[in-house]
Structures are given as structure tokens and as C-alpha cells.
XYZ file of C-alpha atoms in Angstrom:
332
model
C 82.748 -62.241 -52.309
C 79.807 -61.158 -54.528
C 80.428 -60.087 -58.112
C 79.126 -56.596 -57.327
C 81.769 -56.209 -54.618
C 84.459 -57.340 -57.033
C 83.244 -54.804 -59.616
C 83.977 -51.954 -57.191
C 87.672 -52.771 -57.669
C 87.465 -52.153 -61.429
C 88.228 -48.753 -62.927
C 85.066 -47.098 -64.223
C 85.285 -44.380 -66.892
C 82.320 -42.081 -66.286
C 82.835 -40.382 -69.662
C 81.718 -43.598 -71.365
C 78.184 -45.081 -71.353
C 77.228 -47.269 -68.378
C 76.880 -50.275 -70.698
C 80.602 -50.065 -71.516
C 81.461 -50.801 -67.874
C 78.777 -53.502 -67.576
C 79.953 -55.363 -70.682
C 83.647 -55.059 -69.809
C 82.972 -56.394 -66.292
C 81.108 -59.420 -67.655
C 83.849 -59.958 -70.236
C 86.346 -60.346 -67.400
C 84.454 -63.509 -66.433
C 84.791 -64.961 -69.932
C 88.418 -63.867 -70.384
C 89.492 -65.170 -66.978
C 90.648 -61.714 -65.814
C 88.071 -61.508 -63.039
C 90.643 -61.112 -60.253
C 93.396 -59.203 -62.064
C 92.797 -56.123 -59.887
C 93.557 -58.121 -56.732
C 97.332 -58.043 -56.271
C 97.771 -60.284 -53.198
C 98.327 -64.013 -53.926
C 95.994 -66.296 -52.005
C 98.672 -67.932 -49.849
C 100.258 -64.654 -48.716
C 98.526 -64.095 -45.378
C 100.420 -60.843 -44.710
C 101.429 -57.932 -46.886
C 104.828 -56.242 -47.057
C 104.037 -54.241 -43.929
C 103.294 -57.400 -41.924
C 99.545 -56.708 -41.836
C 97.009 -59.531 -42.152
C 95.314 -59.664 -45.570
C 91.639 -60.789 -45.460
C 90.664 -63.590 -47.838
C 88.476 -61.230 -49.883
C 91.586 -59.201 -50.707
C 93.514 -62.198 -52.030
C 93.484 -63.591 -55.552
C 92.226 -67.226 -55.659
C 94.905 -69.807 -56.447
C 92.420 -72.318 -57.914
C 90.360 -71.253 -60.931
C 87.343 -73.133 -62.304
C 85.585 -70.996 -64.910
C 82.206 -72.719 -65.144
C 80.620 -69.656 -66.792
C 83.128 -69.888 -69.665
C 82.279 -73.600 -69.900
C 78.631 -72.659 -70.454
C 79.628 -70.174 -73.165
C 81.818 -72.745 -74.957
C 79.151 -75.447 -74.785
C 76.417 -73.168 -76.114
C 78.696 -72.134 -78.989
C 79.557 -75.713 -79.884
C 75.863 -76.610 -79.975
C 75.394 -73.909 -82.613
C 78.502 -73.841 -84.761
C 80.737 -76.861 -84.125
C 81.586 -79.192 -86.992
C 78.753 -81.569 -86.017
C 76.162 -78.789 -85.834
C 77.248 -76.454 -88.630
C 74.213 -75.530 -90.775
C 74.090 -76.686 -94.385
C 73.614 -74.150 -97.164
C 70.420 -74.740 -99.176
C 69.525 -73.091 -102.451
C 67.479 -74.099 -105.470
C 70.261 -72.706 -107.632
C 73.287 -75.008 -107.536
C 75.705 -72.233 -108.563
C 74.522 -70.059 -105.677
C 74.864 -72.912 -103.204
C 78.392 -73.727 -104.364
C 79.386 -70.043 -104.176
C 78.052 -69.714 -100.622
C 79.825 -72.901 -99.566
C 83.078 -71.613 -101.058
C 82.755 -68.246 -99.301
C 81.937 -70.001 -96.011
C 85.105 -72.096 -96.240
C 87.306 -69.242 -97.427
C 86.426 -66.917 -94.569
C 86.449 -69.751 -91.968
C 82.871 -68.877 -91.071
C 82.534 -71.662 -88.487
C 85.506 -70.395 -86.447
C 84.311 -66.815 -86.922
C 80.884 -67.609 -85.509
C 82.355 -69.496 -82.552
C 84.380 -66.381 -81.753
C 81.227 -64.306 -82.158
C 79.449 -66.515 -79.609
C 82.259 -65.872 -77.109
C 82.262 -62.113 -77.724
C 78.471 -61.891 -77.665
C 77.983 -63.977 -74.516
C 78.125 -60.799 -72.411
C 75.152 -59.257 -74.232
C 75.887 -58.452 -77.886
C 78.364 -58.773 -80.742
C 78.834 -56.886 -84.011
C 79.789 -58.709 -87.228
C 81.614 -56.440 -89.677
C 81.533 -57.140 -93.415
C 84.398 -56.005 -95.636
C 84.960 -56.694 -99.317
C 88.553 -55.941 -100.306
C 90.020 -56.723 -103.729
C 87.164 -59.072 -104.514
C 87.492 -61.051 -101.272
C 84.972 -61.237 -98.425
C 86.001 -60.686 -94.808
C 83.766 -61.070 -91.757
C 85.095 -60.183 -88.320
C 83.295 -60.233 -84.956
C 83.913 -57.174 -82.763
C 83.258 -56.482 -79.086
C 80.561 -53.874 -78.521
C 81.657 -51.995 -75.380
C 82.672 -48.988 -77.463
C 80.167 -49.370 -80.301
C 76.819 -47.566 -80.403
C 74.163 -48.551 -82.978
C 71.515 -46.194 -84.339
C 68.376 -47.721 -85.847
C 66.231 -46.367 -88.654
C 63.162 -44.803 -86.949
C 60.976 -45.892 -89.874
C 62.409 -49.436 -89.860
C 63.529 -50.215 -86.274
C 65.115 -53.521 -87.293
C 67.502 -51.886 -89.794
C 70.719 -50.166 -88.768
C 71.102 -46.530 -89.739
C 74.688 -46.239 -88.458
C 77.222 -47.661 -85.998
C 79.673 -45.392 -84.168
C 82.877 -46.431 -82.433
C 84.119 -44.134 -79.671
C 86.935 -45.103 -77.338
C 89.933 -43.690 -75.478
C 93.433 -44.404 -76.793
C 96.823 -43.252 -75.511
C 98.634 -40.724 -77.679
C 101.673 -43.006 -78.051
C 99.490 -45.802 -79.464
C 97.913 -43.399 -81.951
C 101.307 -42.202 -83.143
C 102.370 -45.841 -83.624
C 99.353 -46.182 -85.952
C 100.503 -43.203 -88.033
C 98.591 -40.328 -86.453
C 100.369 -37.026 -85.845
C 100.496 -36.638 -82.049
C 102.729 -34.003 -80.347
C 105.451 -35.295 -78.032
C 103.872 -33.617 -74.999
C 100.590 -35.502 -75.611
C 101.997 -39.020 -76.016
C 101.015 -40.047 -72.489
C 97.618 -38.309 -72.629
C 94.375 -40.158 -73.503
C 92.692 -39.219 -76.789
C 89.241 -39.870 -78.192
C 89.200 -42.121 -81.244
C 86.041 -42.109 -83.376
C 84.765 -43.612 -86.622
C 81.292 -44.172 -88.040
C 79.767 -46.631 -90.500
C 76.592 -45.830 -92.447
C 74.885 -47.142 -95.584
C 77.305 -45.385 -97.958
C 80.652 -44.878 -96.245
C 83.068 -45.387 -93.370
C 84.076 -42.075 -91.779
C 87.283 -41.635 -89.752
C 87.806 -38.669 -87.427
C 91.126 -37.180 -86.391
C 91.825 -38.136 -82.743
C 91.435 -35.332 -80.221
C 92.764 -34.978 -76.704
C 90.375 -35.866 -73.884
C 89.189 -32.720 -72.143
C 89.232 -30.418 -75.139
C 85.926 -28.898 -76.238
C 86.581 -28.669 -79.971
C 84.296 -30.861 -82.121
C 85.868 -33.832 -83.925
C 87.215 -33.174 -87.408
C 86.688 -35.639 -90.268
C 90.020 -37.077 -91.369
C 88.981 -39.501 -94.125
C 85.822 -40.840 -95.733
C 85.922 -44.261 -97.381
C 82.904 -44.866 -99.599
C 81.620 -48.408 -99.958
C 78.188 -47.578 -101.462
C 76.686 -50.908 -100.404
C 73.338 -49.320 -99.662
C 73.309 -50.789 -96.130
C 75.431 -50.541 -92.998
C 78.026 -53.362 -93.323
C 77.451 -54.418 -89.711
C 75.199 -57.116 -88.276
C 74.296 -56.314 -84.657
C 73.408 -59.489 -82.738
C 71.738 -59.448 -79.315
C 72.594 -62.482 -77.228
C 69.478 -63.659 -75.352
C 65.992 -62.218 -74.817
C 65.984 -59.596 -72.115
C 68.839 -57.307 -71.219
C 68.897 -53.575 -71.856
C 68.895 -52.264 -75.426
C 70.986 -52.451 -77.501
C 72.297 -55.517 -75.644
C 70.597 -58.787 -74.818
C 70.910 -60.773 -71.619
C 74.283 -62.465 -70.972
C 74.676 -66.237 -71.222
C 75.490 -66.317 -67.502
C 73.754 -64.299 -64.791
C 75.515 -62.303 -62.041
C 74.177 -64.867 -59.544
C 76.023 -67.604 -61.439
C 79.205 -65.539 -61.277
C 78.695 -65.189 -57.506
C 78.521 -68.974 -57.222
C 81.640 -69.425 -59.358
C 83.547 -66.995 -57.119
C 82.380 -68.970 -54.068
C 83.679 -72.186 -55.657
C 87.080 -70.746 -56.490
C 87.639 -69.330 -53.012
C 86.527 -72.586 -51.387
C 88.884 -74.639 -53.563
C 91.732 -72.227 -52.872
C 91.113 -72.461 -49.128
C 90.926 -76.261 -49.327
C 94.272 -76.323 -51.135
C 95.708 -74.062 -48.441
C 94.491 -76.495 -45.772
C 96.048 -79.470 -47.556
C 99.411 -77.698 -47.677
C 99.210 -77.122 -43.931
C 98.400 -80.829 -43.447
C 101.497 -81.781 -45.445
C 103.653 -79.663 -43.113
C 102.665 -80.803 -39.578
C 103.534 -78.597 -36.594
C 105.921 -79.975 -33.965
C 104.641 -79.567 -30.377
C 107.069 -80.239 -27.492
C 105.988 -80.409 -23.855
C 108.761 -79.679 -21.297
C 111.831 -80.142 -23.534
C 115.184 -80.946 -21.942
C 117.720 -78.107 -22.290
C 121.426 -77.592 -21.490
C 122.967 -74.688 -19.553
C 122.724 -72.401 -22.591
C 119.022 -73.111 -23.054
C 119.588 -75.147 -26.223
C 117.267 -78.097 -26.714
C 119.018 -81.400 -25.980
C 119.250 -83.900 -28.818
C 120.641 -87.416 -28.502
C 123.252 -88.931 -30.782
C 120.438 -90.371 -32.926
C 119.099 -86.829 -33.390
C 116.031 -87.551 -31.278
C 114.636 -84.797 -29.075
C 114.894 -85.405 -25.345
C 112.177 -84.236 -22.937
C 111.996 -84.063 -19.169
C 109.977 -86.407 -17.020
C 106.316 -85.963 -17.850
C 107.212 -84.295 -21.142
C 105.828 -85.261 -24.547
C 106.463 -84.638 -28.256
C 103.688 -84.651 -30.868
C 103.115 -83.689 -34.480
C 99.984 -81.564 -34.812
C 98.253 -82.360 -38.079
C 95.051 -81.144 -39.776
C 92.467 -83.793 -40.585
C 91.638 -84.153 -44.280
C 87.940 -84.768 -43.587
C 87.056 -81.116 -44.149
C 88.590 -81.251 -47.639
C 86.152 -83.964 -48.686
C 83.266 -81.843 -47.429
C 84.519 -78.886 -49.490
C 84.799 -81.039 -52.613
C 81.230 -82.287 -52.212
C 79.958 -78.761 -51.693
C 81.833 -77.509 -54.773
C 80.284 -80.315 -56.847
C 76.858 -79.194 -55.695
C 77.641 -75.571 -56.612
C 78.850 -76.667 -60.055
C 75.616 -78.545 -60.695
C 73.694 -75.514 -59.487
C 75.423 -73.246 -62.024
C 74.933 -75.693 -64.892
C 71.258 -76.114 -64.000
C 70.820 -72.330 -63.790
C 72.323 -72.026 -67.263
C 69.823 -74.603 -68.653
């Protein structure tokens, strides 16, 4: 089943930018939630109504996330303990301070997380300085929109977060939401610029009133405290190309369905089917068994166990190995 076909099963919010759906779909590959919208287990051939369920409508029972393997390997080549860059500075005090900050904020682990988040196209690193301490946190960018300075296109002018949140979740965070709106979706918005962080009061989806500023937190850093990182060359602005291509995801899906089907075949082989030719029966039609519990057949009858040969499983395994090498080669 191609990745594009699988994407048709995902819910798409048309009130959000197209890139939000694209990034969230690719993130399902990394998070391992690719098949969460398929409810039928792979080995259930029929649904509750007794109808046959095609393989494409079943969730694979064997998972082998090669695309995530590529993401992890590329991250370890950049920021693992053996590859972590060394701080250089002519001033020893500056170097020691940067080393201390790097250790205190666990920068290596932070950047590895950023690699995972950004593998779908982009990641945003947020800087916060609270009570004299530095905090850096990577954030997913599905609901973030950057605006660049027209006179300096490589410098951020602002970053805006806009997402939908249930009213009950907003109330749990301290917002005043009426009881009748707890189950309704609300827009949540905040903006970062070079001087402040602006929070807006949530408003119910579908209302036309403009958002109202709830709080402004001034940081006066003189720059937007966000570093927007594009993943690989290519892609569609403001995102780069993902670490894995849709064609690689197609191949991974093929592998997982093949392995699931091979496992299904092995289970059938472990439970051979009994075939009886012309069984002996008594007056009630019950099959005759001897005292040793053996089945008796009439003259010319026969009893066999029908088994599935395991040769096809070996062929599947070899094919899956080839597909794995193909994905790894495609990912360079």
C-alpha cells in the first residue's frame, strides 16, 4: 500500500496550512504511528460482521522502521558522544563558560532530539533565560509559522504558533472556558518577536471576532529567541527536504506487510490441516475411532496432514533484505 494511499486515512484539517498535514504525516513514520488509523489487526481475516477484510485494511503485525533507523544514524553521526563538536575560543574564560552551559542544558541530548523532530523537514530551537539560567528546547514546526525580515531574509522577524486545542484542555491550563464550550475546539495563538512574547486569549473555532491579546512578556533580547533549522536542501519553504523520501516509506510499508504475511504463513504451517478421505462412521454418523484414539477409514480411504512448505518464507526474507538495502542506499 503506497504512503499516499495511507495518508488518505488520516484526518486533514483544512483550516490549517497544507504543510501542517504534510509534516504530521511524515512524523507518523518517525513516531511509529503510521498505521494507527487502521483498526483491524493483521491476523483478523474477517470483521465483526463476518466480512472479509483485505490486507490493505489490516494493521501490520511486524514492524521494521528503517526510516527511523536512518534518522537515528544521521543524528548520531552529528551529535553522539564520539562526534560532539569541541568548543574553541581564544579566550579561555569564554570557552569554559560555553562548555559549562553546554553541559548544564544537556545540549548533546537536546540536539539529538532536534534531529529527530527536524527529520520531517524543519525544527525550531527556542531559547529561554529564566532566573539566570539558559534553556534550549526543540519544538515541532507543524503549527509554527516563521516570518523573515524582508531586508535581511536570513533573519527572523517573528514566529507565530497557531493550533487547535479542546476547551477542556485550555481550562486545565488555567484559561476561563465556559462549561458549554469544554468539548469545542478553540484556536490557541502566541507570537515571538525581537522584543517580546505575546499570548492571545483562546477563541472558539468558527467565531469571526479577532484574537485579543491576553499577556505580553517582554524579553528585550533584540532578536527573535528562535533558531529555525531546515533539514536538507530542497523541500518547500520554510521547510527543507525530509531525511527519508516518500518512496522510501513506500518500500518500508512493503517490507512490513511482507513480513506480516510471512509470519501469518508460518502460523498456518505450525497448525496443519487434517484431511480425511472416506472416514468410517457409525449409525449416528460419528467418525469411528479405535481404542488407541486412531481414526479409522473405509477401504480405499486415507488420512493426511496438509502442511504449508516453508520455502516461500525464505524467499520473503531474501526479498525483505534486498528492500532494506535499497532503502539504506537511497538514504545515502
